[in-house]
mmCIF file of C-alpha atoms in Angstrom:
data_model
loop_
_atom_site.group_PDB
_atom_site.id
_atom_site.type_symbol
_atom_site.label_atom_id
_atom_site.label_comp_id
_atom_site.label_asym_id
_atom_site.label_seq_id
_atom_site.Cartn_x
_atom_site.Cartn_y
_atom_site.Cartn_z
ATOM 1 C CA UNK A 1 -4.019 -27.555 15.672
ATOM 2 C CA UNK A 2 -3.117 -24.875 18.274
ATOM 3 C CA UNK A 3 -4.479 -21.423 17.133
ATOM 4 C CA UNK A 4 -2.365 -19.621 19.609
ATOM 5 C CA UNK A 5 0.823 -17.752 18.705
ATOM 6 C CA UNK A 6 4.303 -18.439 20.909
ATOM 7 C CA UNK A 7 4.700 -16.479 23.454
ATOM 8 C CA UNK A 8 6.345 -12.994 23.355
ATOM 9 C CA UNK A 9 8.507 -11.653 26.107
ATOM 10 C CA UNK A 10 6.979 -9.092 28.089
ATOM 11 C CA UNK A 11 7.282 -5.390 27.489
ATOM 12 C CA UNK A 12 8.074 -2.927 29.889
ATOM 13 C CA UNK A 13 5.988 0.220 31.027
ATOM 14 C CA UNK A 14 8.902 2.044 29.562
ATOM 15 C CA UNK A 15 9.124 0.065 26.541
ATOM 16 C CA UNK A 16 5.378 0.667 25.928
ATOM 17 C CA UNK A 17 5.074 4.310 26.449
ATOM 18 C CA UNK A 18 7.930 4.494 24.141
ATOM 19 C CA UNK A 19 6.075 3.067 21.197
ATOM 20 C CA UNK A 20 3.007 5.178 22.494
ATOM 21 C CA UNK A 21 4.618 8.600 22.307
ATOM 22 C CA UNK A 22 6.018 7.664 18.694
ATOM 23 C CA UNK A 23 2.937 6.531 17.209
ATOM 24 C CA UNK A 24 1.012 9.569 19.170
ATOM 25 C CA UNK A 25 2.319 12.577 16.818
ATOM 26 C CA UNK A 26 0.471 13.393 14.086
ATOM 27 C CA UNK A 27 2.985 13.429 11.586
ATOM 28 C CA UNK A 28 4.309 10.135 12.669
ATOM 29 C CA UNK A 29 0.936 8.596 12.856
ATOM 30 C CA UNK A 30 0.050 9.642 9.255
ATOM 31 C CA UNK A 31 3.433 8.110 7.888
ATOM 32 C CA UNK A 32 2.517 4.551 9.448
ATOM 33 C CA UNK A 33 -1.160 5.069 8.150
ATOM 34 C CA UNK A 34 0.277 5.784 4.789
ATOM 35 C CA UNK A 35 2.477 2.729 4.992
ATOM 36 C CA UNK A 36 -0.764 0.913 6.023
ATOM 37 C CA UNK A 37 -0.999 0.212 2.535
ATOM 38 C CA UNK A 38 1.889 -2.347 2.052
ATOM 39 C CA UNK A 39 3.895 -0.092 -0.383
ATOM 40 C CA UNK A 40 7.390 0.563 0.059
ATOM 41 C CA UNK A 41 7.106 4.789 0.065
ATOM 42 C CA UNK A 42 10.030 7.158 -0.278
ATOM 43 C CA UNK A 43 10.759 10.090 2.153
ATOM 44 C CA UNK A 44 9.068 12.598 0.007
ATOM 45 C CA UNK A 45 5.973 10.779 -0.581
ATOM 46 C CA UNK A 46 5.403 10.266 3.079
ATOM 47 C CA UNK A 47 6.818 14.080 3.729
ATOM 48 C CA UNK A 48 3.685 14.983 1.643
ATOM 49 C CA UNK A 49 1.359 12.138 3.562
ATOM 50 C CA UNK A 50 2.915 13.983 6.892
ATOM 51 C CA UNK A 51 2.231 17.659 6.000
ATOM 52 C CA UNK A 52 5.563 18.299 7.299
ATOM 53 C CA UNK A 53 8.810 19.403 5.819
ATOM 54 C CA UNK A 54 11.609 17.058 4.055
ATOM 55 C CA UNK A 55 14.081 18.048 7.256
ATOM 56 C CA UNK A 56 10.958 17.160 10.106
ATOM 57 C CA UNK A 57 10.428 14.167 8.012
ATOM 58 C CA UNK A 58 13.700 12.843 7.954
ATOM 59 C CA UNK A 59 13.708 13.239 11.441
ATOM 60 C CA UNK A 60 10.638 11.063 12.209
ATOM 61 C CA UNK A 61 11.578 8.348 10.207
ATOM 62 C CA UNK A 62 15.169 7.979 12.102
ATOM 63 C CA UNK A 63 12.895 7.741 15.244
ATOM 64 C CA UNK A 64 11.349 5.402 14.130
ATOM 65 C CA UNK A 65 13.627 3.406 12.441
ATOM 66 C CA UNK A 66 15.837 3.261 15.230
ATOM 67 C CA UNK A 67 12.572 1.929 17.208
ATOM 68 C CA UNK A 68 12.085 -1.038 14.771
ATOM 69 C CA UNK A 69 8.989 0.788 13.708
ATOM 70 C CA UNK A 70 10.271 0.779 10.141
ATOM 71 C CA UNK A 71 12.409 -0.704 7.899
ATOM 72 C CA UNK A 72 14.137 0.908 5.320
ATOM 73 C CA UNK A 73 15.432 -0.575 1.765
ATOM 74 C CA UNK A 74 17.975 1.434 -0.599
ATOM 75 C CA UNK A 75 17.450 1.425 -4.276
ATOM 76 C CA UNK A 76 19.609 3.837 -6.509
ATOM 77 C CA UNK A 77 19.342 7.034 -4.872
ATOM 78 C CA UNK A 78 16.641 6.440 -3.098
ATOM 79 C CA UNK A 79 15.667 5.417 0.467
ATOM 80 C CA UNK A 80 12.128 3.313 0.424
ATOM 81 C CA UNK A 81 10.158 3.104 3.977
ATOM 82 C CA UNK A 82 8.221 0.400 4.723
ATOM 83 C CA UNK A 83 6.084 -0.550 8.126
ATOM 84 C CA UNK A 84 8.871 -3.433 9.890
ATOM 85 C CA UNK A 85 6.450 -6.040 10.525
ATOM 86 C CA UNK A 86 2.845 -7.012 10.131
ATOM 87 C CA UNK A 87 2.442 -6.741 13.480
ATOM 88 C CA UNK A 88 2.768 -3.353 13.434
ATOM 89 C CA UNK A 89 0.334 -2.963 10.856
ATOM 90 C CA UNK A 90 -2.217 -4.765 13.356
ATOM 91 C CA UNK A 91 -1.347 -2.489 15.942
ATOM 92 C CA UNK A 92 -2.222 0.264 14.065
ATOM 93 C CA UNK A 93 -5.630 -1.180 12.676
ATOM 94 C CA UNK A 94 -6.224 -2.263 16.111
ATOM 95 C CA UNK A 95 -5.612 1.841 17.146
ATOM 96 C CA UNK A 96 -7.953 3.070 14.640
ATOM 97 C CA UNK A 97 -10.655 0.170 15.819
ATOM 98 C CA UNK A 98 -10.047 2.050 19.241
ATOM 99 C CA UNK A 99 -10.033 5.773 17.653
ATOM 100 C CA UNK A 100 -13.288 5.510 15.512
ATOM 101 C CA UNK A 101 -15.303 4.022 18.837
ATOM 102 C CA UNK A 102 -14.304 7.613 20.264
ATOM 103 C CA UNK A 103 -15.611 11.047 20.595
ATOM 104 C CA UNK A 104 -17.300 11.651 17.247
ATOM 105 C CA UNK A 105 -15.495 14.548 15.577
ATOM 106 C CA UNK A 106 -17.356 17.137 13.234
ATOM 107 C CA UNK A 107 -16.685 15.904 9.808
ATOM 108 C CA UNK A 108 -18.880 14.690 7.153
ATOM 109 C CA UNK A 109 -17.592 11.609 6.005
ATOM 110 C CA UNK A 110 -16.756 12.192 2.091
ATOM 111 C CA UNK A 111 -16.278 10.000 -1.079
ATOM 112 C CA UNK A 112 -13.040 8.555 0.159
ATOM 113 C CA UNK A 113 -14.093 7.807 3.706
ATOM 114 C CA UNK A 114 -16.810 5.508 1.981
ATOM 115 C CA UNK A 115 -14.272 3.809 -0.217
ATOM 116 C CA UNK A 116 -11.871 3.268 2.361
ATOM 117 C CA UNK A 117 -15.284 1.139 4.179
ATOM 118 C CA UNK A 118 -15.714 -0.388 1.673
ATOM 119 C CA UNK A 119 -12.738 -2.376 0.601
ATOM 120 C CA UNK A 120 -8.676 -1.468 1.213
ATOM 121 C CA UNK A 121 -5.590 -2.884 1.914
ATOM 122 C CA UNK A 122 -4.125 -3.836 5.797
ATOM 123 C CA UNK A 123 -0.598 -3.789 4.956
ATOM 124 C CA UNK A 124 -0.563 -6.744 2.711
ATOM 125 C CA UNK A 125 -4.595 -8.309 3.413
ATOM 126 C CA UNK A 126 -8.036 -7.621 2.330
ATOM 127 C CA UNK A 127 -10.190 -4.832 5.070
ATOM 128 C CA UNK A 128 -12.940 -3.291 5.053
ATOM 129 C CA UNK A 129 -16.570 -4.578 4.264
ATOM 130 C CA UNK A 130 -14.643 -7.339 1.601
ATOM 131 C CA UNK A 131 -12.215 -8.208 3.984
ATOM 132 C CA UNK A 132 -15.088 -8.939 6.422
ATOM 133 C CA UNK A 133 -17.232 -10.512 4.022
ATOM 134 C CA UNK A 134 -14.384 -12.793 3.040
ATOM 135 C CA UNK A 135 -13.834 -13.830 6.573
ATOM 136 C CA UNK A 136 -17.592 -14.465 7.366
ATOM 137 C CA UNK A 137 -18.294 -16.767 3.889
ATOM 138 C CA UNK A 138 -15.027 -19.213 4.608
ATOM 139 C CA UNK A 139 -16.275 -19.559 8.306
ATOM 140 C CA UNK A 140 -19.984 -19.891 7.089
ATOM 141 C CA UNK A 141 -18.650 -22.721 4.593
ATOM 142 C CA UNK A 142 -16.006 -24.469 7.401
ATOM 143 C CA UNK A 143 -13.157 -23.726 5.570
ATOM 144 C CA UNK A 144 -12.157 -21.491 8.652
ATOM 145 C CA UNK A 145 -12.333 -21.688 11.984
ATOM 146 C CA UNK A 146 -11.973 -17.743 13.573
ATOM 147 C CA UNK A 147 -10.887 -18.272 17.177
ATOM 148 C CA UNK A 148 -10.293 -15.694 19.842
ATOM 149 C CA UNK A 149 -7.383 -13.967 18.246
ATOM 150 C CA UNK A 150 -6.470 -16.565 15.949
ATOM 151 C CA UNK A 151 -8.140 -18.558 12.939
ATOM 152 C CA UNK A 152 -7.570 -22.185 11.676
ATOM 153 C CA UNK A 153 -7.885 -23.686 8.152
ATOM 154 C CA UNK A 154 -9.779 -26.997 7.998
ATOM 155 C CA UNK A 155 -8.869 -30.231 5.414
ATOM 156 C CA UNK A 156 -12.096 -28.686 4.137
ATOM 157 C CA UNK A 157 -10.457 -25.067 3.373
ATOM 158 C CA UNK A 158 -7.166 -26.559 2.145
ATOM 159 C CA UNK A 159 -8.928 -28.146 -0.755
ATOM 160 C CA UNK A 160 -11.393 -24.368 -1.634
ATOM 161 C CA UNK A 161 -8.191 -22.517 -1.673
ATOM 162 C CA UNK A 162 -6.156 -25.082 -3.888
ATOM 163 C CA UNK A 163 -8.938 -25.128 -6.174
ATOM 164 C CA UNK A 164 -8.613 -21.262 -6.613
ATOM 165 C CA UNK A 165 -4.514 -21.756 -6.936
ATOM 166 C CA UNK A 166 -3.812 -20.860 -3.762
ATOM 167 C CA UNK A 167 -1.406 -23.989 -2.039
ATOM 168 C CA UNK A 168 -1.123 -23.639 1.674
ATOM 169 C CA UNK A 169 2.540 -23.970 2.337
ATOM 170 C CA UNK A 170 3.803 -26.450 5.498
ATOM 171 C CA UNK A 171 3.776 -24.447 8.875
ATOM 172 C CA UNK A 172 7.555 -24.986 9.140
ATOM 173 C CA UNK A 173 8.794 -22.779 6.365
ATOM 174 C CA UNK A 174 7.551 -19.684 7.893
ATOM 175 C CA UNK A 175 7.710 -17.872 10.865
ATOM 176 C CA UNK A 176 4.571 -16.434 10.325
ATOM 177 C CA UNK A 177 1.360 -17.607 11.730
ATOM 178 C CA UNK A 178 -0.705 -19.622 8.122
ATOM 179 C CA UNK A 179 -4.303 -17.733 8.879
ATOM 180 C CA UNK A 180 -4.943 -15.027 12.325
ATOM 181 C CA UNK A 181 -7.621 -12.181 12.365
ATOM 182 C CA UNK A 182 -7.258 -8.550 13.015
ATOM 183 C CA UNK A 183 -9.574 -6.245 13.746
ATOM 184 C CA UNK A 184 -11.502 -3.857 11.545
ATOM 185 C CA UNK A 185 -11.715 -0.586 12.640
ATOM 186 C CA UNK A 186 -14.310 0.369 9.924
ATOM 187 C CA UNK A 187 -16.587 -2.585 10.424
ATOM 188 C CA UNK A 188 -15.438 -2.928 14.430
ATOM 189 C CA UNK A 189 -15.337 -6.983 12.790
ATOM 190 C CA UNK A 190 -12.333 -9.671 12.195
ATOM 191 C CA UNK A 191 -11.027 -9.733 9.124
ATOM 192 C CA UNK A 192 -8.032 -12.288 7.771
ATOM 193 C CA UNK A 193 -4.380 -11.757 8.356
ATOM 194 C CA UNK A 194 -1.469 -13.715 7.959
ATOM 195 C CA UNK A 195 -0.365 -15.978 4.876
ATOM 196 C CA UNK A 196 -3.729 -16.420 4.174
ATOM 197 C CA UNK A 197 -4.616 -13.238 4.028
ATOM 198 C CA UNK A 198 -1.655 -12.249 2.219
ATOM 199 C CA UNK A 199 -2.341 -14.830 -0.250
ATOM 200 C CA UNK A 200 -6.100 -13.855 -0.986
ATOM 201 C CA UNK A 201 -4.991 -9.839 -1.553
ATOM 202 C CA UNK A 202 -2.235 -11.403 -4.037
ATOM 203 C CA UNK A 203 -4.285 -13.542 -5.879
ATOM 204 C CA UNK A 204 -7.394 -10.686 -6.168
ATOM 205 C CA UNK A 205 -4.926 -8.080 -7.698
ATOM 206 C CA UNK A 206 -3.307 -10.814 -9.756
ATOM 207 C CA UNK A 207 -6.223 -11.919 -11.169
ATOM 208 C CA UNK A 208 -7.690 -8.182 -11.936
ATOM 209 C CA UNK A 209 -10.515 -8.472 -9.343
ATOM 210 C CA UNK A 210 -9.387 -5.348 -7.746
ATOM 211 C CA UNK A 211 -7.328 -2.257 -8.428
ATOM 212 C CA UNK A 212 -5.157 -0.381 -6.064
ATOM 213 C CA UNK A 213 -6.418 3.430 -5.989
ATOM 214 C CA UNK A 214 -3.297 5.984 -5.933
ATOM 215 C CA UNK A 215 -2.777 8.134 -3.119
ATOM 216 C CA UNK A 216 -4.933 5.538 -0.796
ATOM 217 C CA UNK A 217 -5.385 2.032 1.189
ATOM 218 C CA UNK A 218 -8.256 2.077 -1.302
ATOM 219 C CA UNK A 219 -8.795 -0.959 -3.348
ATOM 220 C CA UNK A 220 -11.070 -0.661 -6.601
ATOM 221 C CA UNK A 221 -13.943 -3.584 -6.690
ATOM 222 C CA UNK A 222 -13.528 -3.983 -10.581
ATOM 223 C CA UNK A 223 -16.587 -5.818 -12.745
ATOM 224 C CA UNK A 224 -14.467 -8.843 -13.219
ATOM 225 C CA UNK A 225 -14.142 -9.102 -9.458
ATOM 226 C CA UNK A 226 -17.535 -8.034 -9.136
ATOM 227 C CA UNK A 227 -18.794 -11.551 -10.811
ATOM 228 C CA UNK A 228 -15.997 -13.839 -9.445
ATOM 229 C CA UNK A 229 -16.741 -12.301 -5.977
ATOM 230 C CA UNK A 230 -20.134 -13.199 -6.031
ATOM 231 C CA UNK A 231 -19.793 -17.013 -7.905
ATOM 232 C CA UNK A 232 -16.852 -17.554 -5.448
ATOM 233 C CA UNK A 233 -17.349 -16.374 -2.402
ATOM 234 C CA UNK A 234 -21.371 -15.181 -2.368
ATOM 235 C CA UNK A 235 -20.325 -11.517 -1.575
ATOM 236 C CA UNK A 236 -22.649 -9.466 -3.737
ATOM 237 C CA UNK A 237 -22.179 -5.484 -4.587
ATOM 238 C CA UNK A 238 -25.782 -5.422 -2.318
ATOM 239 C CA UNK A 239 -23.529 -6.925 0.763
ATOM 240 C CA UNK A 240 -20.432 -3.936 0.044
ATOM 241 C CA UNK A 241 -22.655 -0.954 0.225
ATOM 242 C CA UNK A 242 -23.459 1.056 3.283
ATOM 243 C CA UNK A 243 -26.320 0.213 5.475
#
């Protein structure tokens, strides 16, 4: 199977800097960070993410909105933002990768910081040291093969993840690539996008093994997931915790 993605057609300089300068403001680049988290938010939620006011914030989200940054869903009286595409979610986690390898900046990393490491949502898949973990124990067993860029799922894997309820749909139904990586910019690592990775963040809230934490791309490692973590997948609490 071919673990590259179709080709794209070529952006321009223009086109580039264009996405550059939108994502480079401060208050825009907290609103996608927020959205990082795979929840729809409304203006005012991201307003307060932003530190801006309601009137600046409207004004960044028609930017980019009208730069297929973000998509935007109506319900009642209320506007719900949302990032447009996974692939801007890697973008960003693939910009943060890039920001935490910079300068080092004067601030002691707090309680959040650490739980944000530890394990959190990438728009709608598993980061941080679980999301890495994951990756590394289905590549350890064979059930997936991480490529440059790209990851395949062997006969091997199919059977693992229909065991745990999770049926690999056929490749021509979607659009969107079955398994690809993305990288961490906590652990500076690969963790698992696409269906897959969708799929696995699903079935872990589902199933009560995590807990989303309000007001963050924190996800809670509760003792139900604790145990079927480690029967599963071999990821102890020991592997989780700073080193």
């Amino acid at each position: 199977m071919n673990m590259t993605s179709p080709p794209f057609p070529l952006a321009s300089a223009n086109g580039i800097a264009t996405i550059a300068a939108l994502i480079g403001d401060p208050a825009r680049a907290n609103i996608l960070s927020a959205l990082m988290g795979g929840q729809a938010l409304t203006a005012g939620e991201l307003s307060w993410h932003a530190g801006v006011g309601a009137a600046t914030t409207s004004g960044h989200l028609a930017k980019m909105s009208g730069a297929g940054l973000l998509a935007m869903e109506r319900q009642g009286r209320h506007r719900y933002y949302r990032l447009a595409s996974p692939d801007i979610a890697q973008a960003m986690e693939s910009l943060m990768a890039v920001a935490a390898a910079g300068p080092r900046r004067h601030r002691p990393p707090g309680p959040k910081d650490e739980a944000l490491r530890t394990a959190r949502t990438c728009y709608d898949h598993l980061a941080g040291r679980l999301g890495t973990k994951l990756a590394d124990r289905l590549n350890e067993r064979g059930f997936v093969i991480l490529g440059d860029g790209g990851a395949l799922v062997t006969d091997d894997g199919r059977d693992f993840l229909g065991s745990l309820g999770l049926a690999i749909p056929d490749a021509g139904r979607h659009s969107r690539p079955l398994c690809r990586v993305c990288l961490d910019w906590s652990e500076r690592r690969h963790h698992l996008a696409g269906r897959l990775g969708a799929a696995l963040l699903t079935c872990s809230l589902e199933r009560g093994w995590i807990a989303r934490s309000p007001d963050s791309r924190a996800v809670t490692i509760t003792e139900a997931g604790s145990k079927e973590f480690s029967t599963i997948f071999g990821i102890t609490p020991e592997h989780l915790t700073a080193k």
